[in-house]
Tab-separated table of C-alpha atoms in Angstrom:
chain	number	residue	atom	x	y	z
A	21	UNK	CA	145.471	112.900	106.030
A	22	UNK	CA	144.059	111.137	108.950
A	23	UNK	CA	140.613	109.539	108.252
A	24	UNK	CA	137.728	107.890	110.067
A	25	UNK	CA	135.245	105.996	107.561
A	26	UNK	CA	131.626	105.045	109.111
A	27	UNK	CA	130.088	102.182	108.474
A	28	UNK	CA	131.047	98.154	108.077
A	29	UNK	CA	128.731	97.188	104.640
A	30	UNK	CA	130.323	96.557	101.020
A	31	UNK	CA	130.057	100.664	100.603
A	32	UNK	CA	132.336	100.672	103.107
A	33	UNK	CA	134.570	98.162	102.098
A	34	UNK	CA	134.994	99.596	98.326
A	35	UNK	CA	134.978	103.076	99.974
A	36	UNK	CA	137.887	102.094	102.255
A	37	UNK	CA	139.951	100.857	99.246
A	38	UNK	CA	139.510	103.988	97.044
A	39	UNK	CA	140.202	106.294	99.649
A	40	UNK	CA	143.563	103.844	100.597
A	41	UNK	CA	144.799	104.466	97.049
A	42	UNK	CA	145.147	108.226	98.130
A	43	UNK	CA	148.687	109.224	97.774
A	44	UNK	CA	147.201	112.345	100.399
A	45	UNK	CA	146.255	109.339	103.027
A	46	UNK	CA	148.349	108.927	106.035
A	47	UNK	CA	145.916	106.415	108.007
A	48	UNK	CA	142.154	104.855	107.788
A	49	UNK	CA	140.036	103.803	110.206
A	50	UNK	CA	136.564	102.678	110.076
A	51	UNK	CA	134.312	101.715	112.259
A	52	UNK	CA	132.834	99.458	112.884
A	53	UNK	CA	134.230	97.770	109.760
A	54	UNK	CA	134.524	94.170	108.728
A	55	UNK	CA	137.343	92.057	108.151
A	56	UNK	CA	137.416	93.439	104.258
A	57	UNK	CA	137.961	96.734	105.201
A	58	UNK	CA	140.799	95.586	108.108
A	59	UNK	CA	142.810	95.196	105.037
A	60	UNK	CA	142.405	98.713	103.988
A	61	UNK	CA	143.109	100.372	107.311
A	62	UNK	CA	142.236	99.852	110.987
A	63	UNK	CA	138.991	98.986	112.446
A	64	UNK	CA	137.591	100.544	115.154
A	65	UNK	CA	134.792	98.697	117.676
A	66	UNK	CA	132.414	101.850	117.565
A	67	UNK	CA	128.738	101.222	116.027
A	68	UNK	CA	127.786	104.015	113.287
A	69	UNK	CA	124.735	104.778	114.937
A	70	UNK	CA	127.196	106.104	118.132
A	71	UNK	CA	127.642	109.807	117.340
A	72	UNK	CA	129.191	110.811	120.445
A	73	UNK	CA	131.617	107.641	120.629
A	74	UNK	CA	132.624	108.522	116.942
A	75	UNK	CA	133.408	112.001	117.618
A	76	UNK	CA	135.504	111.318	120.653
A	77	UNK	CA	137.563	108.785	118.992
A	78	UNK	CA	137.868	111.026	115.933
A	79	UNK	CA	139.250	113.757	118.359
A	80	UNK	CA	141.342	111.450	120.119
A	81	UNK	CA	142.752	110.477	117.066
A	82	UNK	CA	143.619	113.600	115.673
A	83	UNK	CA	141.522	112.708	112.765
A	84	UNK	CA	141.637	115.197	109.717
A	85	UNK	CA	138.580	113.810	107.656
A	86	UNK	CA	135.101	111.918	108.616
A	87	UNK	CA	133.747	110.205	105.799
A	88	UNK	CA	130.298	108.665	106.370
A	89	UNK	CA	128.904	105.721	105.184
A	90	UNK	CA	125.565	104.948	105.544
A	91	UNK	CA	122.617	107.071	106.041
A	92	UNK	CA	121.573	106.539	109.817
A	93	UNK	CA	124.581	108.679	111.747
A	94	UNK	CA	124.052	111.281	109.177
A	95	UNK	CA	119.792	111.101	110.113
A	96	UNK	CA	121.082	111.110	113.822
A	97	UNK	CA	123.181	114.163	113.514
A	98	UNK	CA	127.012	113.222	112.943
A	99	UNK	CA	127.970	115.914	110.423
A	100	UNK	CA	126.278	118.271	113.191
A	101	UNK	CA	128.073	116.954	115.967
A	102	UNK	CA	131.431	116.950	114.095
A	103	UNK	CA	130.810	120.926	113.437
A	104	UNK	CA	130.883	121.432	117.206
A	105	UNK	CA	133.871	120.972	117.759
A	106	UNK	CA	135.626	121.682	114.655
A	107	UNK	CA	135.717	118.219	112.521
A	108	UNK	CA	135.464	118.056	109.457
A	109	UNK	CA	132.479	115.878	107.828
A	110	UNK	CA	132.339	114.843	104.518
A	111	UNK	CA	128.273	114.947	105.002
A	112	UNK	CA	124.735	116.640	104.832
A	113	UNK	CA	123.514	118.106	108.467
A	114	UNK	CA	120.807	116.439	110.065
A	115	UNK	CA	118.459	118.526	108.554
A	116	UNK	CA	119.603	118.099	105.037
A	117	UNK	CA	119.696	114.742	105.860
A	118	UNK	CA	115.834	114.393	105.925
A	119	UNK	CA	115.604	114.049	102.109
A	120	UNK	CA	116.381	110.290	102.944
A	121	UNK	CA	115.283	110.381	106.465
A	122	UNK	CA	111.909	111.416	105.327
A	123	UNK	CA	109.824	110.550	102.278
A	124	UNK	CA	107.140	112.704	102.670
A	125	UNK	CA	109.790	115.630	103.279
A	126	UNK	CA	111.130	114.555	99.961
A	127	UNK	CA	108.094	114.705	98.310
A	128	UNK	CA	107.099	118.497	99.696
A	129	UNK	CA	110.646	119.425	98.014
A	130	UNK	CA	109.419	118.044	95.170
A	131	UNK	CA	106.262	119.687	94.896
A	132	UNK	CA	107.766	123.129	96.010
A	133	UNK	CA	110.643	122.762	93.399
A	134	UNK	CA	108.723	121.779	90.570
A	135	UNK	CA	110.909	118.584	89.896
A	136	UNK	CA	109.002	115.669	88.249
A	137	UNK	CA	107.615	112.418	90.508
A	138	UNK	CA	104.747	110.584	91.258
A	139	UNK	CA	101.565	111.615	92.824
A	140	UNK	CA	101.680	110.592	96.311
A	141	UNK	CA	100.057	111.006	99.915
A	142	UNK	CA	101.253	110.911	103.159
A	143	UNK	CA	99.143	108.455	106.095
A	144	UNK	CA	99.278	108.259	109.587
A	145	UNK	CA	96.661	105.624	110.168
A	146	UNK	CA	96.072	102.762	108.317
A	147	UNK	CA	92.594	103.324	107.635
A	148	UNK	CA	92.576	105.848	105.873
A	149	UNK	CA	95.944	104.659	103.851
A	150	UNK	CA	93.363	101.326	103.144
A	151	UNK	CA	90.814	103.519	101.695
A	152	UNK	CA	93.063	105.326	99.513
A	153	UNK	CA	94.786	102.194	97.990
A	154	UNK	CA	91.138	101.203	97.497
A	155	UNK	CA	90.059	104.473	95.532
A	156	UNK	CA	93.531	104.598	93.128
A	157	UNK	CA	93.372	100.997	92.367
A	158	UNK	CA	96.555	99.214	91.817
A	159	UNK	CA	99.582	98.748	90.534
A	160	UNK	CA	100.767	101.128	93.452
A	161	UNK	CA	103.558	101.824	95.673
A	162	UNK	CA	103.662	102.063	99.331
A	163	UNK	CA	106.502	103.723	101.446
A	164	UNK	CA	107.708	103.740	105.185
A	165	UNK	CA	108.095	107.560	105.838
A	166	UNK	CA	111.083	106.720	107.719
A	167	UNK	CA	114.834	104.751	107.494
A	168	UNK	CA	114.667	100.899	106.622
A	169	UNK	CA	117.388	100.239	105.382
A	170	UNK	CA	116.709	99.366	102.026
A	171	UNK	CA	113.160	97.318	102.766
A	172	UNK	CA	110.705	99.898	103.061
A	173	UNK	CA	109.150	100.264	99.934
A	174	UNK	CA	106.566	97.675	98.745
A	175	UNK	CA	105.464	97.769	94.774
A	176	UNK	CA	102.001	96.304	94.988
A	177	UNK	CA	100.657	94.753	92.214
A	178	UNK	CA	97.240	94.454	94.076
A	179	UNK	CA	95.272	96.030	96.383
A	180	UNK	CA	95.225	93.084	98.730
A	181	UNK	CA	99.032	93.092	98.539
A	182	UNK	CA	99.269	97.124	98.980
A	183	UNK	CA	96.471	96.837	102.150
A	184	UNK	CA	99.164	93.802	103.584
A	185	UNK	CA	102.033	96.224	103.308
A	186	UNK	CA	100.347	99.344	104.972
A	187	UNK	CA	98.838	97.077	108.372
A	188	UNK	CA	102.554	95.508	108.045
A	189	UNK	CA	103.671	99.049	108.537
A	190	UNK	CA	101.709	100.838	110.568
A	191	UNK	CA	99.876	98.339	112.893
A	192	UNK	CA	102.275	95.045	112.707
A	193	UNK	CA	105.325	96.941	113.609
A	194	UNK	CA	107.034	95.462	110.880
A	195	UNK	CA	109.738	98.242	110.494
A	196	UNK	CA	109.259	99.718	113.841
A	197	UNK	CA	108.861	103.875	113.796
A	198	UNK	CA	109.978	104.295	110.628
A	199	UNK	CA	106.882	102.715	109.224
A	200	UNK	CA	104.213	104.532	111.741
A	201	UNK	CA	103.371	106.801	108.924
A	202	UNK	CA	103.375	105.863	105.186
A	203	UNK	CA	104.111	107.586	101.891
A	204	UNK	CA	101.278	105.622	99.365
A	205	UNK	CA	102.375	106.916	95.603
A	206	UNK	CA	101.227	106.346	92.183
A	207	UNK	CA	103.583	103.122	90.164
A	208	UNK	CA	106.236	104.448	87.917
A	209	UNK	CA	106.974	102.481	84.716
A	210	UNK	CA	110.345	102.479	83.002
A	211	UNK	CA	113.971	101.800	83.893
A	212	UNK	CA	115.290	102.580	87.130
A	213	UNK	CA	118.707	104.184	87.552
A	214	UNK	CA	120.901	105.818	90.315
A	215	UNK	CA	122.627	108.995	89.648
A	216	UNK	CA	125.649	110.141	92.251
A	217	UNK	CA	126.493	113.941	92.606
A	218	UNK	CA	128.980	115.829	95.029
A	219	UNK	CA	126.970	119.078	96.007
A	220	UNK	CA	127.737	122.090	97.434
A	221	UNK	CA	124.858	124.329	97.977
A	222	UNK	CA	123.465	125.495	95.382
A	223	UNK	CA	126.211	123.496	92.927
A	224	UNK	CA	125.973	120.285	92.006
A	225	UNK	CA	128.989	118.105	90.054
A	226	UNK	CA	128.294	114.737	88.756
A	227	UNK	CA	130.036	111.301	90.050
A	228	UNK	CA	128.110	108.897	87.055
A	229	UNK	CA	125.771	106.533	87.249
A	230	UNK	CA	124.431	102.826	88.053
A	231	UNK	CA	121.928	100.447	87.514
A	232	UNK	CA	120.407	98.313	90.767
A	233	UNK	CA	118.211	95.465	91.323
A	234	UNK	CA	115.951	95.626	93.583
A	235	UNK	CA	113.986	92.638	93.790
A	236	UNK	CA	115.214	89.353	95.581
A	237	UNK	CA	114.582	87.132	92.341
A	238	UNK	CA	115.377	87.020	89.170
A	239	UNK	CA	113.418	88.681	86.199
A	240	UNK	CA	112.460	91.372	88.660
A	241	UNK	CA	110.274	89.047	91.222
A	242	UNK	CA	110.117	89.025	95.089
A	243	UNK	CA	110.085	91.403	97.287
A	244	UNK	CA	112.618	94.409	97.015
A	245	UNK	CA	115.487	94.214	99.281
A	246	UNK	CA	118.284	96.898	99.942
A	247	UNK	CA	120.013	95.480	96.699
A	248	UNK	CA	120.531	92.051	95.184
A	249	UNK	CA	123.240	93.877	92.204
A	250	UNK	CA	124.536	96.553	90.288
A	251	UNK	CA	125.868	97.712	86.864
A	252	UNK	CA	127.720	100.812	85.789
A	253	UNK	CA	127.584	102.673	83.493
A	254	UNK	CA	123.486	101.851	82.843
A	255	UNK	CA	122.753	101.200	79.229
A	256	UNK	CA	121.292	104.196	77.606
A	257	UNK	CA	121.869	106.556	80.195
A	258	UNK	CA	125.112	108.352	78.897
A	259	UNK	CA	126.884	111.294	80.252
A	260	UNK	CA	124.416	113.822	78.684
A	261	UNK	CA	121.244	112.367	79.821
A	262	UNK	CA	123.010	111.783	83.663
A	263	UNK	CA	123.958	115.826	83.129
A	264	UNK	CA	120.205	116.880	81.676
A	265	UNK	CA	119.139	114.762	85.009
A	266	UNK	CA	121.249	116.754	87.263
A	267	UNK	CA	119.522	119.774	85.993
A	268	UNK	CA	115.802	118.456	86.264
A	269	UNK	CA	116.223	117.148	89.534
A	270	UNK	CA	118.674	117.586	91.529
A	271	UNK	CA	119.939	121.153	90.679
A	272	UNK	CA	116.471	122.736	91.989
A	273	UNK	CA	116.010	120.625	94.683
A	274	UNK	CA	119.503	121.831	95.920
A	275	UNK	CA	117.842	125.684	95.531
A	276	UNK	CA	115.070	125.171	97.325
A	277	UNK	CA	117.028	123.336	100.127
A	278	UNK	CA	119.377	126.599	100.195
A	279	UNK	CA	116.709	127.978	100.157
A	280	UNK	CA	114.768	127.188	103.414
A	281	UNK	CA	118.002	127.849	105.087
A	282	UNK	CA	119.082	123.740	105.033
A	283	UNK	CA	121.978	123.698	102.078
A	284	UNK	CA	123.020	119.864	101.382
A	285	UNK	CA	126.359	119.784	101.301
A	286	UNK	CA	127.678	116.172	100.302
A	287	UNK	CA	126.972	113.133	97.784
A	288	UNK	CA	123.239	113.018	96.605
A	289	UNK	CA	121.893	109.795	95.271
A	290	UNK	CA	118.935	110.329	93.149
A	291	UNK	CA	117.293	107.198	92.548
A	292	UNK	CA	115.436	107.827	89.214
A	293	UNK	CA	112.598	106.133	86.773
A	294	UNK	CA	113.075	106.665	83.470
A	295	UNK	CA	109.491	106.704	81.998
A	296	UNK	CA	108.118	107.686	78.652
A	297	UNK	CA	107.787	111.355	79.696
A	298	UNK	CA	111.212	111.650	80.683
A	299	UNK	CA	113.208	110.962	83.991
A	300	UNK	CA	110.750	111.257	87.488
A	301	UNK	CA	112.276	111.164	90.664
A	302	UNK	CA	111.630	107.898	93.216
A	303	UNK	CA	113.562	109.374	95.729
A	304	UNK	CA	117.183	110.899	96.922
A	305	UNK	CA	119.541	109.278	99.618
A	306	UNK	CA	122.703	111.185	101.280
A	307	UNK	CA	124.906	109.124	100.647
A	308	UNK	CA	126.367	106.658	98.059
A	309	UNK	CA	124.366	103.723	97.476
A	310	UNK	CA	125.256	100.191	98.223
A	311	UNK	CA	125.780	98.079	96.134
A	312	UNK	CA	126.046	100.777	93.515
A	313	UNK	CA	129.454	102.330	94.826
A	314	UNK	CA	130.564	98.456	94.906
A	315	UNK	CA	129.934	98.606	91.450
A	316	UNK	CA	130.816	102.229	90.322
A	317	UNK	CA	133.917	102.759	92.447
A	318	UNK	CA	136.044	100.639	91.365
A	319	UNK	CA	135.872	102.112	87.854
A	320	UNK	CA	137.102	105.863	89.747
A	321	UNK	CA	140.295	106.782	88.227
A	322	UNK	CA	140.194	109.880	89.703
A	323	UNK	CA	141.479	110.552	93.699
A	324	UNK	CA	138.159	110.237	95.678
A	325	UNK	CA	139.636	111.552	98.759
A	326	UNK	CA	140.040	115.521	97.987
A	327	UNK	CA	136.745	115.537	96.637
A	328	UNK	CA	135.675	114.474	99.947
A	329	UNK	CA	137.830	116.633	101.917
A	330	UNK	CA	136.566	120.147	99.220
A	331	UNK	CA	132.737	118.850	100.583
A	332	UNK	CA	133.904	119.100	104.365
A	333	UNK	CA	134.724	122.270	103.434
A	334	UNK	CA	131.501	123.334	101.952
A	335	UNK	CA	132.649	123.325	97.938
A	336	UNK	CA	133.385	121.161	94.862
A	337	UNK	CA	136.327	119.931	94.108
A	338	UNK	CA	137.769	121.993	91.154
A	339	UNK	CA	139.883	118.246	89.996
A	340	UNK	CA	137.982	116.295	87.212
A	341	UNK	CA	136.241	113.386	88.411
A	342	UNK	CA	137.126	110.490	86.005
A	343	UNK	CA	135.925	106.606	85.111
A	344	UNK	CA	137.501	104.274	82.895
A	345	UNK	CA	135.670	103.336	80.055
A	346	UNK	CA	135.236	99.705	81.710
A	347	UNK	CA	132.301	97.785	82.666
A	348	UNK	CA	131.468	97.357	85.883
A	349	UNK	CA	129.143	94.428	86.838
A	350	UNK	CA	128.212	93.634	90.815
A	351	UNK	CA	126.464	90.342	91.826
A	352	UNK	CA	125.192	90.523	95.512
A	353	UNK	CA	125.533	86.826	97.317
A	354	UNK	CA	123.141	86.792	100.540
A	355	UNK	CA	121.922	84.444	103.226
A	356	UNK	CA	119.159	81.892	103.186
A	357	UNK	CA	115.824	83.962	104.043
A	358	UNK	CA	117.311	87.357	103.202
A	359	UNK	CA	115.485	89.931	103.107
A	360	UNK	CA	113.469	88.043	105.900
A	361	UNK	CA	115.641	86.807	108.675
A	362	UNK	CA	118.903	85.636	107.259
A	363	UNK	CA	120.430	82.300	108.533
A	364	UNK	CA	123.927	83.374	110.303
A	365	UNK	CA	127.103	81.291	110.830
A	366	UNK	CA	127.659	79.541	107.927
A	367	UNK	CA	131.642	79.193	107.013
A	368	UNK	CA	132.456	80.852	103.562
A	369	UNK	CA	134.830	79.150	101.549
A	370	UNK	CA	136.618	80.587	98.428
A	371	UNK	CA	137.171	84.232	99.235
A	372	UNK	CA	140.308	84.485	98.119
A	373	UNK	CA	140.404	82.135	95.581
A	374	UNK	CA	137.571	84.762	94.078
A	375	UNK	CA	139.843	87.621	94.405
A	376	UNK	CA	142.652	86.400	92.279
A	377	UNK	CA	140.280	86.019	88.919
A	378	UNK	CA	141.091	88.772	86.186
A	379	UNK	CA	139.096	92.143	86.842
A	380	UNK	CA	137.401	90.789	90.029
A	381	UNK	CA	136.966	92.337	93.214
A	382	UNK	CA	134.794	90.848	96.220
A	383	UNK	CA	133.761	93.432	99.085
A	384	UNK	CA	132.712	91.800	102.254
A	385	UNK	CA	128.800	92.945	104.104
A	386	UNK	CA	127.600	90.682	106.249
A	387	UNK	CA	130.485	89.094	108.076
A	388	UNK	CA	132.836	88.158	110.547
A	389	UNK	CA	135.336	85.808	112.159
A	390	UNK	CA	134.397	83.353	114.413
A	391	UNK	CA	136.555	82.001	117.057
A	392	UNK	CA	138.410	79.564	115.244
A	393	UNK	CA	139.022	82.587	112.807
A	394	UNK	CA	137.166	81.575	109.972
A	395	UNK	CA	135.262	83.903	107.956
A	396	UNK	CA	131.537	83.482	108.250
A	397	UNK	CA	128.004	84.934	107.475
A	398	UNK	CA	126.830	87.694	110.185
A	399	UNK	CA	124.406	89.355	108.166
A	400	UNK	CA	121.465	89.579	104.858
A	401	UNK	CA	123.706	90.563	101.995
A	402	UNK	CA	126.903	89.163	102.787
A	403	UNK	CA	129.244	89.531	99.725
A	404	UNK	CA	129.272	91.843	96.726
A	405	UNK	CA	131.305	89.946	93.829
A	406	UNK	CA	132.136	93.011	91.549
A	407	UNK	CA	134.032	92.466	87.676
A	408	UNK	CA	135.659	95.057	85.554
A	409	UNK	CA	136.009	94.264	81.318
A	410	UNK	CA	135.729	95.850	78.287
A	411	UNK	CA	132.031	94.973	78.150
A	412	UNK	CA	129.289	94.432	80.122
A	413	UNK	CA	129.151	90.569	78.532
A	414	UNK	CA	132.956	89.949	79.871
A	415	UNK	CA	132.081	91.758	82.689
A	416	UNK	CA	129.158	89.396	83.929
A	417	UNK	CA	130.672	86.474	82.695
A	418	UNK	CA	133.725	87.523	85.374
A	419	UNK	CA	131.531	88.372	87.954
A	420	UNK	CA	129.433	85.113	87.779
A	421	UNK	CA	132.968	83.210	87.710
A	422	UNK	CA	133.761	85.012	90.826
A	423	UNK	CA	130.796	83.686	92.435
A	424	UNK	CA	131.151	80.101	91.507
A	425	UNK	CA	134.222	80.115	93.390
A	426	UNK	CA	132.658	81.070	96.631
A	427	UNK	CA	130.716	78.779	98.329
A	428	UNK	CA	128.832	78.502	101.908
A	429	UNK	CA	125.625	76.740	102.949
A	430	UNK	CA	122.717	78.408	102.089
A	431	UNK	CA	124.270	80.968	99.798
A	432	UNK	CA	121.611	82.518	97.675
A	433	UNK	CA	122.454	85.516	94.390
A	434	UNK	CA	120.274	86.199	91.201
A	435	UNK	CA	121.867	85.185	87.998
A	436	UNK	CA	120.630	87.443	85.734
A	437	UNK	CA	122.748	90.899	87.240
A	438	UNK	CA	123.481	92.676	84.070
A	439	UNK	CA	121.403	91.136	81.444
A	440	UNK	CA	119.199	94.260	80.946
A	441	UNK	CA	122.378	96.499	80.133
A	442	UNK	CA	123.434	93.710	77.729
C-alpha cells in the first residue's frame, strides 16, 4: 500500500515507524514531516493545514491510504475532501471532527447522551464568564471553545487566576479565534488518563491506554502545556476498567453522533478523570494523542496499518489489536520558555548516541536541519525520549538515561515522568 501520513510532531514520527513495519506497506510519505520521520519514508514539503495541496499530491501519487495526524486538517475538512474524489481517509469528517474542534459541542453530546462530566457553561463575552467564575468560586477550569493545540485549558486555582485566563482569551487575543468564546467548567479531582479506540459508527474497539502530564513542572505545577510525558499502561487502569470506560463514554456518545446523522468513524481519544464516583469525561480528541502514541505505540505488536485501512472503509478491523506486556515510559525534552515562546536554533547533540541505549526510542517534534546540516530546535516540545522494560521502574530509569545523553542549550524536561504509576 501506498500511504500519505499528515503531520511532522513525535505522533507522527512513532506513527511513521509502526506503519513502516507493515509487511502490507509499499511506500510512506508524510508531510510535512521532520527529519525523524525521513527515516521512515519520504517527506513531502506540504503543511497539514493544506487540504487541497494534500489531496492533489495524494492523487498524484497514486496514494492508497491517508492517515492523519493531528487534529487541525481533520477540523478543516481533509477526510471530506479525500471522499470527493475517492481517497481513502483513515479519519472523522469535519463534522465529526467537532468533538475536538468544539468544547461546548462536546459538552451538548454529553448532556444529550447521558455520559458523565463536569458541569460547565459556555461564554461569549468576558463579562459575563467573570461573573460566573465569581458566583462558583474556585478551584475551576476554563476552556478555549476552539483548537489550541494543547494550551487552551487553564486549571485555576483562584478566581483572580480563572478571571486572567478568560480576558487572556477572549479580549487579549491570546489564542486568537479559538479562544473568542470559552467553555468555564466545574474542577475534576482524581487521576487523569487517556483511553484510544478505533470506531466505526456505532462500534467502538479498544487500542489501550496512557497516562499524560500536563503541567510544565514537576509535581504537577505550571501551566499545562500540550504534554510534558507519558506512561502506558496507567497504573490501576487495567483492561476491564479501559473496556467498562468504553461503554460509559464513548459507546453512547458514538450513538448519539450516529445519531444526528454525523457517525465518527476513526480513533477517539477520550481524555478521562478518574474521580471517586467513577470515570467523568474531560474531553475527546480525533485523533491519537501526542505524546501518548509516543509512548503507547511502540508497545503495538499488532499491524497498525489494516486497522487503519478497515476505518477508511467505514469498519473495525476484525484482527486482534495486541501490546506487549512492557512498560512504556515517555519523557518530553522542550525549549527554554516552552509553553511560552520557545527559544529556536539551538544545536542538539546526542541523538543518536540516545537511540542505541537498550529499549530506547527518541521521536523527533520540534526540529530541523540547518544549513550546515545539523540537527537543531525549531519548535516547543522538541524530543520525546520513550523506554520499553519489564517495569515501569526500568522503564524510567531507561528513559531518563536516554535523556542524559542528549544535550542542547536551554533544554528543559520534568524528572518525575512515571513516578505516579510507580
Amino acid at each position: 500500500m501506498r500511504v500519505l501520513l499528515v503531520g511532522s510532531g513525535g505522533r507522527e514520527h512513532a506513527m511513521a515507524e509502526t506503519l513502516a513495519r507493515s509487511p502490507a506497506l509499499s511506500a510512506l510519505f508524510i508531510a510535512p514531516g521532520n527529519p525523524g520521520t525521513a527515516r521512515c519514508g519520504v517527506n513531502v514539503p506540504i503543511g497539514a493545514h493544506d487540504v487541497e495541496a494534500l489531496v492533489t499530491f495524494a492523487r498524484e501519487q497514486k496514494i492508497d491510504l491517508v492517515v492523519p495526524g493531528p487534529e487541525a486538517p481533520l477540523v478543516a475538512g481533509l477526510a471530506d475532501a479525500c471522499a470527493l474524489v475517492g481517497l481513502p481517509c483513515a479519519g472523522p469528517t469535519q463534522a465529526a471532527a467537532q468533538l475536538e474542534g468544539s468544547k461546548s459541542f462536546t459538552k451538548e453530546i454529553c448532556d444529550a447522551a447521558g455520559i458523565p462530566t463536569a458541569a460547565w457553561e459556555r461564554f461569549t463575552d468576558a463579562a459575563s464568564a467573570i461573573a460566573y467564575v465569581r458566583r462558583k468560586g474556585a478551584p475551576i477550569v476554563v476552556k478555549a471553545d476552539g483548537l489550541a493545540a494543547g494550551k487552551g485549558v487553564v486549571v485555576a486555582a483562584s478566581v483572580t487566576e480563572a478571571e486572567a485566563a478568560i480576558t487572556d482569551m477572549m479580549t487579549g487575543g491570546a489564542l486568537g479565534e479559538a479562544g473568542r468564546s470559552v467553555v468555564i467548567e466545574d474542577c475534576l479531582v482524581g487521576e487523569e488518563v487517556s483511553l484510544f479506540a478505533f470506531c466505526a459508527g456505532e462500534t467502538a474497539c479498544l487500542i489501550g491506554a496512557a497516562q499524560d502530564h500536563k503541567r510544565i513542572g514537576n509535581g504537577d505545577t505550571g501551566p499545562n502545556t500540550g504534554g510534558m510525558g507519558a506512561v502506558s499502561p496507567p497504573k490501576g487502569f487495567g483492561r476491564a476498567e479501559q473496556e467498562a470506560a468504553l461503554d460509559l463514554l464513548v459507546r453512547p456518545m458514538l450513538r448519539e453522533m450516529a445519531r444526528r446523522g454525523t457517525p465518527f468513524r476513526g480513533v477517539i481519544f477520550a481524555g478521562l478523570m478518574l474521580t471517586d464516583k467513577g470515570p467523568s469525561l474531560i474531553e475527546y480528541n480525533v485523533r491519537f494523542g501526542d505524546p501518548e502514541a509516543e509512548a503507547l505505540l511502540p508497545r503495538l505488536t499488532s499491524d497498525l496499518l489494516p486497522a487503519l485501512t478497515a476505518l477508511a472503509e467505514d469498519r473495525l478491523d476484525t484482527a486482534p489489536i495486541t501490546f506487549s506486556n512492557q512498560a512504556s515510559v515517555c519523557v518530553v525534552m522542550a525549549a527554554h520558555g516552552y509553553p511560552g515562546t520557545p527559544e529556536k536554533g539551538a544545536v542538539i547533540h546526542g541523538l543518536d548516541n540516545a537511540n542505541t541505549l537498550e529499549g530506547v526510542r527518541v521521536f523527533q517534534a520540534g526540529t530541523t536541519q540547518n544549513m550546515a546540516g545539523d540537527l537543531v530546535v525549531s519548535g516547543g516540545r522538541v524530543l520525546a525520549v520513550c523506554a520499553l522494560a519489564d517495569t515501569v521502574a526500568e522503564a524510567q530509569t531507561r528513559a531518563y538515561a536516554g535523556v542524559n545523553a542528549i544535550t542542547w542549550e536551554g533544554a528543559v524536561w520534568r524528572t518525575d515522568i512515571g513516578n505516579r504509576a510507580l
